[in-house]
Coordinates of N, CA and C in Angstrom, one line a residue:
Chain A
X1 N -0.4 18.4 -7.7 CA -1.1 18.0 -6.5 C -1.1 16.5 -6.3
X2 N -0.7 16.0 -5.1 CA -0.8 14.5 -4.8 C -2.6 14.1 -5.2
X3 N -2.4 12.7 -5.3 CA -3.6 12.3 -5.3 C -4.3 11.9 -3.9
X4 N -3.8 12.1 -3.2 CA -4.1 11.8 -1.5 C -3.6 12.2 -1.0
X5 N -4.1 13.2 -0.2 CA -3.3 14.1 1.0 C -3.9 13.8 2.8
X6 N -2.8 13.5 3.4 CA -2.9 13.1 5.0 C -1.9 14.3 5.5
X7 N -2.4 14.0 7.1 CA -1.7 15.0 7.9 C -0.4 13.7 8.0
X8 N 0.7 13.8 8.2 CA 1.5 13.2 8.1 C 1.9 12.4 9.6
X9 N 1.4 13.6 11.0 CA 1.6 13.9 12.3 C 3.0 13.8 12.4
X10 N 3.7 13.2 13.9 CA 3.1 12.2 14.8 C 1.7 12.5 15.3
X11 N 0.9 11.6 15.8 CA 0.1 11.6 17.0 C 0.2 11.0 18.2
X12 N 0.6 11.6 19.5 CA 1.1 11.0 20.4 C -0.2 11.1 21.4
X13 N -0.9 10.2 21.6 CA -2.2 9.7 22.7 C -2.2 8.5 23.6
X14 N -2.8 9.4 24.7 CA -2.9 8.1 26.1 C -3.6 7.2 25.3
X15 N -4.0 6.0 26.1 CA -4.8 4.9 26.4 C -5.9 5.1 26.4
X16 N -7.1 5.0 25.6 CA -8.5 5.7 26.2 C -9.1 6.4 25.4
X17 N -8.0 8.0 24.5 CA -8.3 9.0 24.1 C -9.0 8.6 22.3
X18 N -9.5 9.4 22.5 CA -10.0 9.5 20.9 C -9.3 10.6 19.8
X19 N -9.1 9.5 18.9 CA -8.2 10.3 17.8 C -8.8 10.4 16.4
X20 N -8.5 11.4 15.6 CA -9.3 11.5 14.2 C -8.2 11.3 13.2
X21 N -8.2 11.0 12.1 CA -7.4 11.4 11.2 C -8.0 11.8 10.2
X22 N -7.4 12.9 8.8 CA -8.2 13.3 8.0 C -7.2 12.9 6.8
X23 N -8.2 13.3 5.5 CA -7.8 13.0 4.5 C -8.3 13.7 3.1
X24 N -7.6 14.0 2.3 CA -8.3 14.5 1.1 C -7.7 14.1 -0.3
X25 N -8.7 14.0 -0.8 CA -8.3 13.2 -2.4 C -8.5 14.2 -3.6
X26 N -7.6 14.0 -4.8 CA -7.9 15.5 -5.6 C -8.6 14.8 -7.0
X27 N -9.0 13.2 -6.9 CA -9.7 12.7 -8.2 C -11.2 12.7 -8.3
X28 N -11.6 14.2 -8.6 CA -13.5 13.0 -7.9 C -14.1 12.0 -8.7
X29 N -12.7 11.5 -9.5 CA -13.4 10.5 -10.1 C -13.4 9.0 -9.2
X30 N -12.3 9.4 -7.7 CA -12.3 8.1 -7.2 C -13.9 7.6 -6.9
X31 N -13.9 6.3 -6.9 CA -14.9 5.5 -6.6 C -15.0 4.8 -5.2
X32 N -13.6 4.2 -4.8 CA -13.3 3.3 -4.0 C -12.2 4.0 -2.6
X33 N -13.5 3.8 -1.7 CA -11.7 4.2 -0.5 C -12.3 3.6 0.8
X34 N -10.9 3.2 1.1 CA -9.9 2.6 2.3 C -8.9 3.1 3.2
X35 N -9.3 2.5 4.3 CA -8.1 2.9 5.2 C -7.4 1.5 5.6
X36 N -6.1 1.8 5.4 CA -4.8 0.7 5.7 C -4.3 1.1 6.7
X37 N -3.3 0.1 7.8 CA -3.0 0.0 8.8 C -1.6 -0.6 8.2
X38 N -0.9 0.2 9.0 CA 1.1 -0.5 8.6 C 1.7 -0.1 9.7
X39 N 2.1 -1.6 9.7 CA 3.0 -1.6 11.3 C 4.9 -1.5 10.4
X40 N 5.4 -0.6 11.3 CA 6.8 -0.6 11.0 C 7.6 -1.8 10.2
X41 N 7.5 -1.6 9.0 CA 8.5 -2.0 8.1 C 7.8 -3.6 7.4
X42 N 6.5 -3.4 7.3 CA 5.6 -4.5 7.3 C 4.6 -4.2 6.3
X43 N 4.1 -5.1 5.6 CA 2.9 -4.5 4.5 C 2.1 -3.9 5.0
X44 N 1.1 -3.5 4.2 CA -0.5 -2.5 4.5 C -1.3 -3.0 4.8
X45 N -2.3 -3.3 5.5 CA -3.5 -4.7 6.3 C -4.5 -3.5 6.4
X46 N -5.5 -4.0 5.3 CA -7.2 -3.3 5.5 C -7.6 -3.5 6.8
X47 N -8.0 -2.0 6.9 CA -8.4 -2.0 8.2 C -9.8 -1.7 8.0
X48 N -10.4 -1.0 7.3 CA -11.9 -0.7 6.6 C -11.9 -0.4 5.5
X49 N -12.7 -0.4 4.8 CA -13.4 0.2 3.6 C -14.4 1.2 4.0
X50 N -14.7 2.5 3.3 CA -14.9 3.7 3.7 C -16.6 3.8 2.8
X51 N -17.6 3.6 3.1 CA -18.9 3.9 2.2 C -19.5 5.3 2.7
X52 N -20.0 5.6 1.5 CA -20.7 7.0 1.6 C -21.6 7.8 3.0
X53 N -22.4 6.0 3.4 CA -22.7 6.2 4.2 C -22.3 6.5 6.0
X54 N -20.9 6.1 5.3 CA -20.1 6.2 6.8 C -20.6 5.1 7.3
X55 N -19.4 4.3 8.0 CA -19.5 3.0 8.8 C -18.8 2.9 10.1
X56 N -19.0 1.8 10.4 CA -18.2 1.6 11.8 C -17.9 0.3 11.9
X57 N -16.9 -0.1 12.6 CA -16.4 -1.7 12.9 C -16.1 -1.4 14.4
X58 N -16.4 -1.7 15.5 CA -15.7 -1.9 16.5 C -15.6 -0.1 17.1
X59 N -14.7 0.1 17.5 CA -13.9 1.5 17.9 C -13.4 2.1 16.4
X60 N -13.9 2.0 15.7 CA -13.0 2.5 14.3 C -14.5 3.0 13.8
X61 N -14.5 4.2 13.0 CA -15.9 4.8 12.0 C -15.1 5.4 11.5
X62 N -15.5 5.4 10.2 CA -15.1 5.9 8.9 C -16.3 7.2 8.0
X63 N -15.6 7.8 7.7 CA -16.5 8.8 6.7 C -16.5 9.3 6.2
X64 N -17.1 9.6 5.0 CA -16.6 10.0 3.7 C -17.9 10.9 3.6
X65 N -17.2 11.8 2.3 CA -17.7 13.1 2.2 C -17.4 13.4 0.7
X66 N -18.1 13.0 -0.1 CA -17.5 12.8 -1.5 C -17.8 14.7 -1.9
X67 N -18.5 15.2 -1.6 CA -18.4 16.6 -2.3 C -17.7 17.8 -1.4
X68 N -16.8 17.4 -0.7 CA -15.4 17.6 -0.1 C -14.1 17.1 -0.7
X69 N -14.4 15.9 -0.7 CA -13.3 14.7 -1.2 C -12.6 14.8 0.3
X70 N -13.3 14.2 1.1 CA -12.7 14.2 2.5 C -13.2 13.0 2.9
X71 N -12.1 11.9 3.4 CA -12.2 11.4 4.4 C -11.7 11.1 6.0
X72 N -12.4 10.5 6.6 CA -11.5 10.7 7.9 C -12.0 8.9 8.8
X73 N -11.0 9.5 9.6 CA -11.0 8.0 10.3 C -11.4 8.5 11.8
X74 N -12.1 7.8 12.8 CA -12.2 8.1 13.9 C -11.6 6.9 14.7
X75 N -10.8 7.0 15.9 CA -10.8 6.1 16.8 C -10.9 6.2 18.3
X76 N -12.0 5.0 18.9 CA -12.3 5.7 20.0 C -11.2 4.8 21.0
X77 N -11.6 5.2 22.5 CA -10.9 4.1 23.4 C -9.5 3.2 22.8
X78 N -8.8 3.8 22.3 CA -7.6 4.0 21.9 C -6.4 2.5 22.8
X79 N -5.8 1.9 22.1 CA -5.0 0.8 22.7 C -3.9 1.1 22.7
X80 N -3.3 0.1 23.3 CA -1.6 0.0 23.0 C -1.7 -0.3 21.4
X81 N -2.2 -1.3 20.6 CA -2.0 -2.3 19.5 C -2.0 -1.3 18.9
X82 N -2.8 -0.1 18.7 CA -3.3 0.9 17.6 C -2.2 1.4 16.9
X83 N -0.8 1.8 17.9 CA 0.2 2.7 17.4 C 0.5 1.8 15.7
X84 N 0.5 2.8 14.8 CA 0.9 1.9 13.8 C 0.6 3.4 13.2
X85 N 0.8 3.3 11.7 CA 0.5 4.2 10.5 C -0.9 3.9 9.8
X86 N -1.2 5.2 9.1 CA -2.5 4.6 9.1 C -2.9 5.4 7.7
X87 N -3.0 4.9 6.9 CA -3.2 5.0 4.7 C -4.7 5.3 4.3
X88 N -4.2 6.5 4.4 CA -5.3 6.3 3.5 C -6.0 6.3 1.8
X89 N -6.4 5.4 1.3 CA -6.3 4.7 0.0 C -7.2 5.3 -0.9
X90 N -7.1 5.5 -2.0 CA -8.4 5.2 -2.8 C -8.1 5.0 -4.3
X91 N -9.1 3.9 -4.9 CA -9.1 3.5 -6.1 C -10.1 4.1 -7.0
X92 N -10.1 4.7 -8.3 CA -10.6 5.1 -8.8 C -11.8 4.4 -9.7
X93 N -11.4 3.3 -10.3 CA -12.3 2.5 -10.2 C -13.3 1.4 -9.7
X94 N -14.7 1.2 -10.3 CA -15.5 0.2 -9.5 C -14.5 -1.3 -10.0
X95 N -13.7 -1.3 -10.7 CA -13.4 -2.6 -10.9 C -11.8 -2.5 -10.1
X96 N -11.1 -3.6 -9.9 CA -9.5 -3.4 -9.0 C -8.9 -3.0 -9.3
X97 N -8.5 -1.9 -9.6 CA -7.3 -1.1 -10.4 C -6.5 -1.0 -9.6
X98 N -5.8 0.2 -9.8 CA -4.6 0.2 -8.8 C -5.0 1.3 -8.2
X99 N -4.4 1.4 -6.9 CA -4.4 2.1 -5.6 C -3.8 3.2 -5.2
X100 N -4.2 4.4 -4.4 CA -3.3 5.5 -4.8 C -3.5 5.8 -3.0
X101 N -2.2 5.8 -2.8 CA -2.0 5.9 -0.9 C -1.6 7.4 -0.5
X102 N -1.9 7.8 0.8 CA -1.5 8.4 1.0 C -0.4 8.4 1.9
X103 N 0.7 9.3 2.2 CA 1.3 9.0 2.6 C 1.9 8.8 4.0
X104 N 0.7 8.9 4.9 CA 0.0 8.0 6.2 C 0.3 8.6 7.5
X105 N -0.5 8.5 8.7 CA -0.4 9.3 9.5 C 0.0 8.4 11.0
X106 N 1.2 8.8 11.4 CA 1.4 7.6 12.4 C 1.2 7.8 13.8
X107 N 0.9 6.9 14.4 CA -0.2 7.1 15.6 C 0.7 6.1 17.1
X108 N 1.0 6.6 18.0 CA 1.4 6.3 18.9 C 0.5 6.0 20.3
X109 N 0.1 5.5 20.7 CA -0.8 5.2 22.2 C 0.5 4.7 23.1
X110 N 0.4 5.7 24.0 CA 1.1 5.3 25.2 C 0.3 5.3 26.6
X111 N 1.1 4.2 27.7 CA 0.3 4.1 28.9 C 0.0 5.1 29.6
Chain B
X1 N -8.1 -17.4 3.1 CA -8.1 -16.3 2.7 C -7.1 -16.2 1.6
X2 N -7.6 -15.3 0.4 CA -6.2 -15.3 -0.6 C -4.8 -14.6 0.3
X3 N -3.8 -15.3 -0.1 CA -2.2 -15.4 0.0 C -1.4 -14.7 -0.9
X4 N -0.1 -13.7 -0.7 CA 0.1 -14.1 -1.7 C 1.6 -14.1 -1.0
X5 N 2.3 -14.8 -1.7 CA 3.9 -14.9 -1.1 C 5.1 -14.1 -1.3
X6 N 5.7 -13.4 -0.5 CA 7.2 -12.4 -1.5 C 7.8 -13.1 -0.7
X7 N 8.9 -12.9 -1.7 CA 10.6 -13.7 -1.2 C 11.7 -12.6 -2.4
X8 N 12.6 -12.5 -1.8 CA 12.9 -12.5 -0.2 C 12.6 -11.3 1.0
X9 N 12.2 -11.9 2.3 CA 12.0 -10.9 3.3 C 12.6 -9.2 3.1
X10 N 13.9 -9.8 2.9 CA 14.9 -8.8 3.2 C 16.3 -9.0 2.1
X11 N 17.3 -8.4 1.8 CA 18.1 -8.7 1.2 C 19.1 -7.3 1.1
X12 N 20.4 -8.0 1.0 CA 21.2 -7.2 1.0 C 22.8 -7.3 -0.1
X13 N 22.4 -6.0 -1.7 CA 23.6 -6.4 -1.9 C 24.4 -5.5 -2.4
X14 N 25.5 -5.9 -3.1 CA 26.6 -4.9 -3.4 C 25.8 -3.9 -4.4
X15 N 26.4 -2.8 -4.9 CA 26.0 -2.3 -6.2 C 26.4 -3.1 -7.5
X16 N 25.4 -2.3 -8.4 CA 25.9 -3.5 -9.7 C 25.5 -4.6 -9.7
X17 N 25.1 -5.2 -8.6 CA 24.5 -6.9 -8.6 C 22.6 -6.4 -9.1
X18 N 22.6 -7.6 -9.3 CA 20.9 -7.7 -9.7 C 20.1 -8.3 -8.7
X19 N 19.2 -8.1 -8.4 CA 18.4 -8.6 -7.2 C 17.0 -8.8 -7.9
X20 N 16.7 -10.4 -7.8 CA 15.3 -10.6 -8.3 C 13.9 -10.8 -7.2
X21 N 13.1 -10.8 -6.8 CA 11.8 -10.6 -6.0 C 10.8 -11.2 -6.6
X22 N 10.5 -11.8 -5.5 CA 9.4 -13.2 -6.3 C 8.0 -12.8 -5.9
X23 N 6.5 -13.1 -6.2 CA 5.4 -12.7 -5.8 C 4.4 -14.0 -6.2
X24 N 4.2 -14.7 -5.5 CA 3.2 -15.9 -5.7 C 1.8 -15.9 -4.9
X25 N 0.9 -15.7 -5.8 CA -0.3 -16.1 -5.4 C -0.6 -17.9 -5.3
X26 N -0.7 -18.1 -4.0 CA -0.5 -19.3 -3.4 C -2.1 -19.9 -3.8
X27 N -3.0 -19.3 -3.4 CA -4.8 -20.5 -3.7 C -5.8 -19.3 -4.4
X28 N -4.7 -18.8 -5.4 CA -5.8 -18.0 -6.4 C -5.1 -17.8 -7.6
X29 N -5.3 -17.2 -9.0 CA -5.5 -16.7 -10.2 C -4.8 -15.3 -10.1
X30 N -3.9 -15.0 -10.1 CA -3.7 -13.2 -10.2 C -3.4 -12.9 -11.3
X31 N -4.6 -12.4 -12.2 CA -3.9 -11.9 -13.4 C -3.7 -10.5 -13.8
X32 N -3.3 -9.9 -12.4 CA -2.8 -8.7 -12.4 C -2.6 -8.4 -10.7
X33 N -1.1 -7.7 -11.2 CA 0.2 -7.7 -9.7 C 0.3 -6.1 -9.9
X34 N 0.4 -5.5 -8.9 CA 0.7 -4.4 -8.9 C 2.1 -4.0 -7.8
X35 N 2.9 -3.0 -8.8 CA 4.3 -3.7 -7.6 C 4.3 -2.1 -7.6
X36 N 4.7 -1.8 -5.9 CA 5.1 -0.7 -5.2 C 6.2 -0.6 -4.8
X37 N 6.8 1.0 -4.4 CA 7.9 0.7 -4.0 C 7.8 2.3 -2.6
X38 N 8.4 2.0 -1.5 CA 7.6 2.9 -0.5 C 9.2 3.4 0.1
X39 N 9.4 4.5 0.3 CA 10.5 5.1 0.8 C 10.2 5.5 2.3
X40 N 11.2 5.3 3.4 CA 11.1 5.8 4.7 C 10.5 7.0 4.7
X41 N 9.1 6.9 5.6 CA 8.3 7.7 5.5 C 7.6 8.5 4.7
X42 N 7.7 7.6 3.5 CA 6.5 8.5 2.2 C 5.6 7.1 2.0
X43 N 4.5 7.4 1.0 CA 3.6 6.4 0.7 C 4.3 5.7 -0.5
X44 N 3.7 4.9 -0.3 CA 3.7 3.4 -1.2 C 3.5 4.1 -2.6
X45 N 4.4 4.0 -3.6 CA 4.0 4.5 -4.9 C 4.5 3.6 -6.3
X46 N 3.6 3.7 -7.1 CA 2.9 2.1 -7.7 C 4.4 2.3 -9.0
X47 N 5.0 1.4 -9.0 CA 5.9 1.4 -10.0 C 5.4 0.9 -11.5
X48 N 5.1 -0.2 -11.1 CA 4.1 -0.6 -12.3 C 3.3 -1.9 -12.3
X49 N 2.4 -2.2 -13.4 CA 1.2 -3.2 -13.2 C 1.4 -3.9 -13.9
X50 N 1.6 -5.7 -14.0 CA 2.0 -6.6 -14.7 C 0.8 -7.7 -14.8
X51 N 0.4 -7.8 -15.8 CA -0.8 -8.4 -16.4 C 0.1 -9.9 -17.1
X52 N -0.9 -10.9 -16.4 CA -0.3 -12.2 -17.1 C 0.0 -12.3 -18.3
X53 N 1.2 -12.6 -19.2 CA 1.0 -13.0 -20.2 C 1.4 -11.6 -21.5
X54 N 2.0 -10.6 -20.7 CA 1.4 -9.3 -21.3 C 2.9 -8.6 -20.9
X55 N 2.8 -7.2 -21.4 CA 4.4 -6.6 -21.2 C 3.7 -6.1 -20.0
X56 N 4.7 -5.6 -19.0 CA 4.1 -4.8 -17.9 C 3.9 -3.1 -18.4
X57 N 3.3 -2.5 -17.6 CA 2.9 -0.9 -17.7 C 3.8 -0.2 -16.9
X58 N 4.6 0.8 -16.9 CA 5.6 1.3 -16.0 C 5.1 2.9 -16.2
X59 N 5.0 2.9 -14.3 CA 4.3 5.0 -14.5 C 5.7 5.4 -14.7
X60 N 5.2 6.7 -15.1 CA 6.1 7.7 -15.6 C 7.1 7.7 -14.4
X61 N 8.4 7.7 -14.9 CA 9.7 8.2 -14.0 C 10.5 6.7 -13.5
X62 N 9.5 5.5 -14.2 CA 10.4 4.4 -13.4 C 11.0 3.6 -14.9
X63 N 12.3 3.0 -14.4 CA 13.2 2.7 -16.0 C 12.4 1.5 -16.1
X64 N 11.7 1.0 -17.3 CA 11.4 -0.3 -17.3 C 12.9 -1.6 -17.6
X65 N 13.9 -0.6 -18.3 CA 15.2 -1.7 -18.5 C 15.6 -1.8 -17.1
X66 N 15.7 -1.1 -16.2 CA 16.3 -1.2 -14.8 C 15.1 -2.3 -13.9
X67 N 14.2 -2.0 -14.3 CA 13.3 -2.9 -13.5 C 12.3 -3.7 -14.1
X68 N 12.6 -4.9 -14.2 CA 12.2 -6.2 -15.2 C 11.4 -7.0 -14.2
X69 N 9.6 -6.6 -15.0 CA 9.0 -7.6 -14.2 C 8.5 -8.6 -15.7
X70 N 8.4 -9.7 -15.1 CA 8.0 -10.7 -15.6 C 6.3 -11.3 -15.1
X71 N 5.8 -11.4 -16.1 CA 4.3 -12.5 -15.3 C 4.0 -13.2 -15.9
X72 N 5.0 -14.5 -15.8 CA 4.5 -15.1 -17.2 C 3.5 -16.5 -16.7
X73 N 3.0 -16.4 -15.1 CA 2.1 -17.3 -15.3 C 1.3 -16.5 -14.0
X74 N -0.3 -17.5 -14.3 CA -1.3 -16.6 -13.5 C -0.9 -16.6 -11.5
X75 N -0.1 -17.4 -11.5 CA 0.5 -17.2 -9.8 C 1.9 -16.9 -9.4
X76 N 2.7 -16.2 -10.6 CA 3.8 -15.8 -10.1 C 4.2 -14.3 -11.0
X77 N 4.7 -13.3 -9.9 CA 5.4 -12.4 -11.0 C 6.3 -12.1 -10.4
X78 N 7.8 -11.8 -10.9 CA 8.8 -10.7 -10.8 C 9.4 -9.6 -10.9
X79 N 10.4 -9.3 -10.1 CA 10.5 -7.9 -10.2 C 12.1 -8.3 -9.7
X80 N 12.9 -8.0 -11.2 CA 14.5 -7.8 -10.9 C 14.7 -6.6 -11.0
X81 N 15.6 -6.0 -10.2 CA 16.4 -4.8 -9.9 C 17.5 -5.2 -10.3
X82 N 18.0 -4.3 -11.6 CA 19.2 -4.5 -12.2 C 20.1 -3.8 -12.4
X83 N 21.8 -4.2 -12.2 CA 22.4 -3.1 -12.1 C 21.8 -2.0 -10.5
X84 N 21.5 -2.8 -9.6 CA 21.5 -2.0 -8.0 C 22.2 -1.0 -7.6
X85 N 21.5 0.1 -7.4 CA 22.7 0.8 -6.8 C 22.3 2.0 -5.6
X86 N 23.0 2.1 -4.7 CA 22.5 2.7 -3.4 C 20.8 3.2 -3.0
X87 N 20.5 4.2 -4.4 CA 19.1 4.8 -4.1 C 18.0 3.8 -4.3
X88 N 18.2 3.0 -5.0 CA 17.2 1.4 -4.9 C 16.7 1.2 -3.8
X89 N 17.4 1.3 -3.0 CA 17.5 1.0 -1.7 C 16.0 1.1 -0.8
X90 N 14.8 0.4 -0.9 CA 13.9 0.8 -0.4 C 13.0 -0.5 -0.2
X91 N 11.8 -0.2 0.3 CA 10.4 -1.4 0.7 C 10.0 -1.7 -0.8
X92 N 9.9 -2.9 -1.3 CA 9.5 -3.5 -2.6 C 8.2 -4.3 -2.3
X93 N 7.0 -3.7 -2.5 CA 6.2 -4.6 -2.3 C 4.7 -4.9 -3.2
X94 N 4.3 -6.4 -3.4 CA 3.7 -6.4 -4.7 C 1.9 -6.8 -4.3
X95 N 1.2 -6.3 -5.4 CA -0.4 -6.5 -4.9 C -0.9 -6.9 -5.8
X96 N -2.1 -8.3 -5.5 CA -2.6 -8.8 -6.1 C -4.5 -8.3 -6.2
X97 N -4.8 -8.0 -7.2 CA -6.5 -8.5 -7.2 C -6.7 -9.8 -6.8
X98 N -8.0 -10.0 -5.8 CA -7.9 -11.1 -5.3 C -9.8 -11.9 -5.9
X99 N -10.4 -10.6 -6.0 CA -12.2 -10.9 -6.1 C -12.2 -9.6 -6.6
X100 N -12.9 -9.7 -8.0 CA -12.8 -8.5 -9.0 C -14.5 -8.2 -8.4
X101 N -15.4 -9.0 -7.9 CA -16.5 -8.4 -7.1 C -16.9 -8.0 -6.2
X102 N -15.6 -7.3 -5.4 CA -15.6 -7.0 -4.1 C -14.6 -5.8 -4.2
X103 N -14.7 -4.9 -3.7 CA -14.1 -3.6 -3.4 C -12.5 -3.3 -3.0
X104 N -12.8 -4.2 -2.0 CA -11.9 -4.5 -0.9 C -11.0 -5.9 -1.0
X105 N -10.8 -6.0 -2.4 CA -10.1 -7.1 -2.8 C -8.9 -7.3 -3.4
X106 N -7.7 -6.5 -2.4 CA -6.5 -6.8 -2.2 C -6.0 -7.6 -1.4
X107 N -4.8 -8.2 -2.1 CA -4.0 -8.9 -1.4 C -2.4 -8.7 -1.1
X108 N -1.9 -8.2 -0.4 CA -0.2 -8.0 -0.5 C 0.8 -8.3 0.0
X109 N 1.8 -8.8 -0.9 CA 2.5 -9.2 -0.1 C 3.5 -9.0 0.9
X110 N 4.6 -9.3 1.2 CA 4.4 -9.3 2.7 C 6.2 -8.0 2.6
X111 N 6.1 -8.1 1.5 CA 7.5 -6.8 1.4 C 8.4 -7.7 1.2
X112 N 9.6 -6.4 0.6 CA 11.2 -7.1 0.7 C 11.7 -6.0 0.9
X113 N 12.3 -5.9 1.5 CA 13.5 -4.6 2.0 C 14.8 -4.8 1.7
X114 N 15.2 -3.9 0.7 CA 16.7 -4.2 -0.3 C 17.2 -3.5 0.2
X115 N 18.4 -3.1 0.7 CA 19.8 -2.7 0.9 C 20.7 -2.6 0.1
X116 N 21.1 -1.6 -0.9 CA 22.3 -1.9 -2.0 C 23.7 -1.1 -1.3
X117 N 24.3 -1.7 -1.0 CA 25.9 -1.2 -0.6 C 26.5 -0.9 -1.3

């Protein structure tokens, strides 16, 4: 079983619409998770970090659900910029270890 | 903000040639690089972790004689691809710890995309 499982899509959404993505992890030992943003053929750019308590930045809320091993990404009011892929991460340890991706869900906004 | 630098962007070469990939932490310390390697439309998956000073760790299934990283100082590590050949062919990209007190303390670089003909 991967260590990170995403819906792979496409997601193809107007301008405006709100979109979710989901995620599930199979270590409950992870400690640490993130969602990354990857634009076509470009590194991975933190887009959040994911806390228990569930967060929000902007149009973006995050939430995690550790006795699921689920997390998910929300996005509201949807742009052109958004279209990109979108990772979701997690590290197992409190200290930097290494990163275990999943294999990302790619997101299209059209006019 | 921590930096870190890959070179080259992109590259393209025969089989059989070796192709080396550079990773510089430009205004920090990285004493540990994590190099990925990401196939058209799959995720990013961690080849192996190279600790200054130290042999690197290679996950299971990657040749460490085929793929020679070096770290031999705290702001630079590489990654030659040796003996290249068609299935190489992928996104090469390396990650640094940037703030061991902070969660969210990656830094990566910016890819290389190899082409082996």
């Amino acid at each position: 079983r991967k260590e990170v499982e995403q819906d792979p899509g496409p997601f193809n959404v107007p301008e405006g619409a709100t979109v979710a993505f989901n995620c599930t992890y199979s270590n409950s030992a992870s400690q640490s998770f993130f969602w990354y943003r990857q634009d076509c053929r470009k590194e991975p750019k933190l887009l959040m970090s994911v806390y228990s308590s569930g967060n929000e930045d902007g149009r973006f809320t995050a939430q995690l659900n550790r006795a699921s091993q689920y997390i998910s990404l929300l996005i509201r009011d949807s742009k052109l910029s958004d279209s990109a892929t979108y990772l979701c991460v997690v590290s197992r340890g409190s200290t930097l270890g290494r990163l275990y991706f999943g294999r990302g869900t790619q997101l299209t906004v059209w006019p | 903000g921590a930096v870190v630098s890959q070179h080259p962007s992109w590259v393209i070469c025969k089989s059989g040639t070796s192709v080396k990939i550079e990773c510089r932490s430009l205004d920090f310390q990285a004493t540990t690089m994590f190099w990925y390697r990401q196939f058209p439309k799959q995720s990013l998956m961690l080849m192996a972790t190279s600790n200054e000073g130290s042999k690197a760790t290679y996950e299971q299934g990657v040749e460490k004689d085929k793929f020679l990283i070096n770290h031999a100082s705290l702001t630079l590590s590489t990654l030659t691809v040796t003996s290249a050949h068609p299935e190489d062919s992928s996104f090469y990209i390396c990650s640094a710890n940037t703030d061991r007190g902070r969660s969210n303390g990656y830094t990566f670089g910016s890819g290389t995309r190899l082409t082996v003909v």
